């Protein structure tokens, strides 16, 4: 049954205090829950309905007396109650059998919890909804030698020994919180600690808890946390509000991490790093995720969501905050632009397809069957773009004022997306956001990616240049017709010689002559005219990707080459290169010969120019020289033949590798490491470009039969002083299917057999390798039989299954349908073990209806096969039924 946003009603009861006592045991954990509750006098009197899930209920006392209650499904219902009372519940649960990893579970002999969104009900009966906020005190009791560390939210107020080798710890959280922010951890862990002083002189203890062997991989996470604390205080005036802030890592986790108040729990993937085991990308992800969870302490914990339809209130805002954090840590504008390009690439390759597919939903959805399915790139990344547009409309300082007002108004409350937008607008009453607020909020209510079409008109006689804009948005499930959005378009004009032109806006004669202007679209059609233009200019539109839209402009190749060589906006400079490549890819795909890459001299020379440009950073070059992904190319087509897309993509890669051979050699030599390893943007950019060069050199060798570069690559693989260089070398051998790859893979496994996160990379690389005659599926089946494989560990399951089904289109989309059949078996197999992971995998065929035959029918059949299973989880049921409906 679907939950609908419009059905929201305040809770009939409040919980003021919660006193929890745990006797932790993997097979049978006892939970004593004492709550002070009171009737909400603002709503009509109703029975008390508490949520539960897979609990054994032993006792229910109201004010110390046995009370009559009944069960309705998973809910515990009490009909007759006084207005104020104490409720005591005693339940047990079985953490060791909790493979769903929601609620209380065991990972490598340590207890962890994950309560967002609805996991707390699997620990005790509760009003498990975010608008019920209570004060918690928690007593943990367990065997002392097996579970020496006992953690929960807030401050440790008491601890000591108990009879029979047991001990206890008592924690009190000074802040009220919703149940989804509850956490406990118990096990054998060690911590890196750091004391820091805040601006006001107050001391805080920061801790990063890991298993004993991993302490040497916690320095970067700790540094990221220290930077996060300082940044939130400096940029937004938001201080750390706790004496102690803890991060704990677990290797069994459905998501990336969780912002439990004062006790963040992380997937090891986003904590552990040293130069031998983690790549530059890992370092950068750790910085983002540590920041993200820390920033939730305000945007999420101090001010939370009224209901789960408001999820983007905290997630969109917090992604925006972590993106800004990472940009602000960059030393220069080029590194900031690289981060922006990377973020946009994620949005366009993952969120745009979601917004065009059967799971499309607004940033603030209207209904769901299983909320876990809505932790999506739309809620997170598109939500962050909506917040970014607000910042664009009110300015950076105005946005900071808005954030201040938001936290002043709503501190301690559970609020809505409307409350957020209102606060930003109210703090900036003269802004365009304030003037356009109701229309702006369509970004929250309407799904789908808007398409902006722009056309230029140059009038030589009048010396004017006019841009005519129109906007539209395709229908999405349940929303046939869309109203116009508020779309900020940052733009500038270049002369044919590449100079940037001063902008004289018509109708705004005395405005200063800026070089960049943000036009705010509000209508289906509108225009802007610039004066004093001496010749046909080249417009640079949607600079910095100022809105999450598809921009259609009929650029000539010549104009794109001008932008690629000259645009002062690095985002659009990169974008021009992507457009040139995309145009060639689409022509080759829809043209007569599928293996003709069709990269012409003009394109090759332009790429050479970027690669050799002494003024550009390596990181930026790497982005420009990387072709658009097969997924992104496929989104531009109405009908997708995945094998043809793959063949063209491979042919383009090979051609770029061969045509720029000596340039790649030069780039490889130019970007060698000097000195000690550091994951900063400049040196990681150099490693990224030398890695791309190596990949191209091995690809070129594949075509020419050259053995020198594969040999050098193997040597590089063996000698590398850090995981980035080592993995890039291994990747180059695997992606060119060189015979030396086998030797390198075996050596890699032997070197890192005890490093789970590295073994994940080993699996993932093989499952994601380019298909040569259908060889990847048999390999993937082999990998699942490997002694290191486990379906129950989400990271490991993803490293094989998702790497094949979601990240390897050329191998997955087989004309014999064997990839789809295998996919459906894996969804069916995973579903009873871990519905969240299964439902995520179920989305691999979201875009089935775009596929050409025979893929389309085969994919549909595979989805139908999953949907026909009895006893599917709500999670997977919702995904496959939407796929079949849409
Ligand atoms: N709130 C967490 C974060 O974004 C993620 C929680 C994931 N929960 C889920 N049911 N998928 O930081
Ligand atoms: Zn988050």
PDB file of N, CA and C and ligand atoms in Angstrom, residues 116 257-259 292-293 296 299 311 314-316 318-319 322 375 380, ligand 2:
ATOM      1  N   UNK A 116      17.756   4.735   9.980  1.00  0.00           N
ATOM      2  CA  UNK A 116      17.073   5.465   8.908  1.00  0.00           C
ATOM      3  C   UNK A 116      16.790   4.499   7.759  1.00  0.00           C
ATOM      4  N   UNK A 257      26.986   5.910   4.550  1.00  0.00           N
ATOM      5  CA  UNK A 257      27.198   6.269   5.943  1.00  0.00           C
ATOM      6  C   UNK A 257      25.903   6.818   6.522  1.00  0.00           C
ATOM      7  N   UNK A 258      25.905   7.050   7.846  1.00  0.00           N
ATOM      8  CA  UNK A 258      24.687   7.486   8.522  1.00  0.00           C
ATOM      9  C   UNK A 258      25.006   8.484   9.623  1.00  0.00           C
ATOM     10  N   UNK A 259      24.192   9.547   9.656  1.00  0.00           N
ATOM     11  CA  UNK A 259      24.489  10.712  10.494  1.00  0.00           C
ATOM     12  C   UNK A 259      23.923  10.642  11.911  1.00  0.00           C
ATOM     13  N   UNK A 292      29.771  15.242   4.555  1.00  0.00           N
ATOM     14  CA  UNK A 292      28.321  15.096   4.425  1.00  0.00           C
ATOM     15  C   UNK A 292      27.679  14.703   5.763  1.00  0.00           C
ATOM     16  N   UNK A 293      28.191  13.647   6.363  1.00  0.00           N
ATOM     17  CA  UNK A 293      27.575  13.177   7.618  1.00  0.00           C
ATOM     18  C   UNK A 293      27.757  14.212   8.728  1.00  0.00           C
ATOM     19  N   UNK A 296      25.273  17.004   8.358  1.00  0.00           N
ATOM     20  CA  UNK A 296      23.930  16.601   8.803  1.00  0.00           C
ATOM     21  C   UNK A 296      23.693  16.956  10.272  1.00  0.00           C
ATOM     22  N   UNK A 299      22.064  20.173   9.394  1.00  0.00           N
ATOM     23  CA  UNK A 299      21.015  19.991   8.375  1.00  0.00           C
ATOM     24  C   UNK A 299      20.569  18.529   8.368  1.00  0.00           C
ATOM     25  N   UNK A 311      12.452  14.219   2.547  1.00  0.00           N
ATOM     26  CA  UNK A 311      13.821  13.716   2.672  1.00  0.00           C
ATOM     27  C   UNK A 311      14.865  14.648   2.058  1.00  0.00           C
ATOM     28  N   UNK A 314      16.792  17.473   4.020  1.00  0.00           N
ATOM     29  CA  UNK A 314      18.103  17.270   4.638  1.00  0.00           C
ATOM     30  C   UNK A 314      19.123  16.744   3.642  1.00  0.00           C
ATOM     31  N   UNK A 315      18.712  15.896   2.695  1.00  0.00           N
ATOM     32  CA  UNK A 315      19.716  15.288   1.809  1.00  0.00           C
ATOM     33  C   UNK A 315      20.171  16.231   0.699  1.00  0.00           C
ATOM     34  N   UNK A 316      19.239  16.904   0.053  1.00  0.00           N
ATOM     35  CA  UNK A 316      19.631  17.845  -0.993  1.00  0.00           C
ATOM     36  C   UNK A 316      20.503  18.948  -0.410  1.00  0.00           C
ATOM     37  N   UNK A 318      22.267  18.840   2.332  1.00  0.00           N
ATOM     38  CA  UNK A 318      23.551  18.356   2.846  1.00  0.00           C
ATOM     39  C   UNK A 318      24.491  17.958   1.717  1.00  0.00           C
ATOM     40  N   UNK A 319      23.965  17.451   0.606  1.00  0.00           N
ATOM     41  CA  UNK A 319      24.837  17.213  -0.558  1.00  0.00           C
ATOM     42  C   UNK A 319      25.377  18.549  -1.069  1.00  0.00           C
ATOM     43  N   UNK A 322      28.105  19.470   1.223  1.00  0.00           N
ATOM     44  CA  UNK A 322      29.372  18.732   1.073  1.00  0.00           C
ATOM     45  C   UNK A 322      30.055  19.084  -0.250  1.00  0.00           C
ATOM     46  N   UNK A 375      15.851   6.869  -1.562  1.00  0.00           N
ATOM     47  CA  UNK A 375      17.195   7.423  -1.301  1.00  0.00           C
ATOM     48  C   UNK A 375      17.914   7.439  -2.642  1.00  0.00           C
ATOM     49  N   UNK A 380      18.892  13.295  -3.661  1.00  0.00           N
ATOM     50  CA  UNK A 380      20.216  13.771  -3.234  1.00  0.00           C
ATOM     51  C   UNK A 380      20.779  14.808  -4.215  1.00  0.00           C
TER      52      UNK A 380
HETATM   53 ZN1  LIG B   2      22.764  12.342   3.810  1.00  0.00          ZN
END
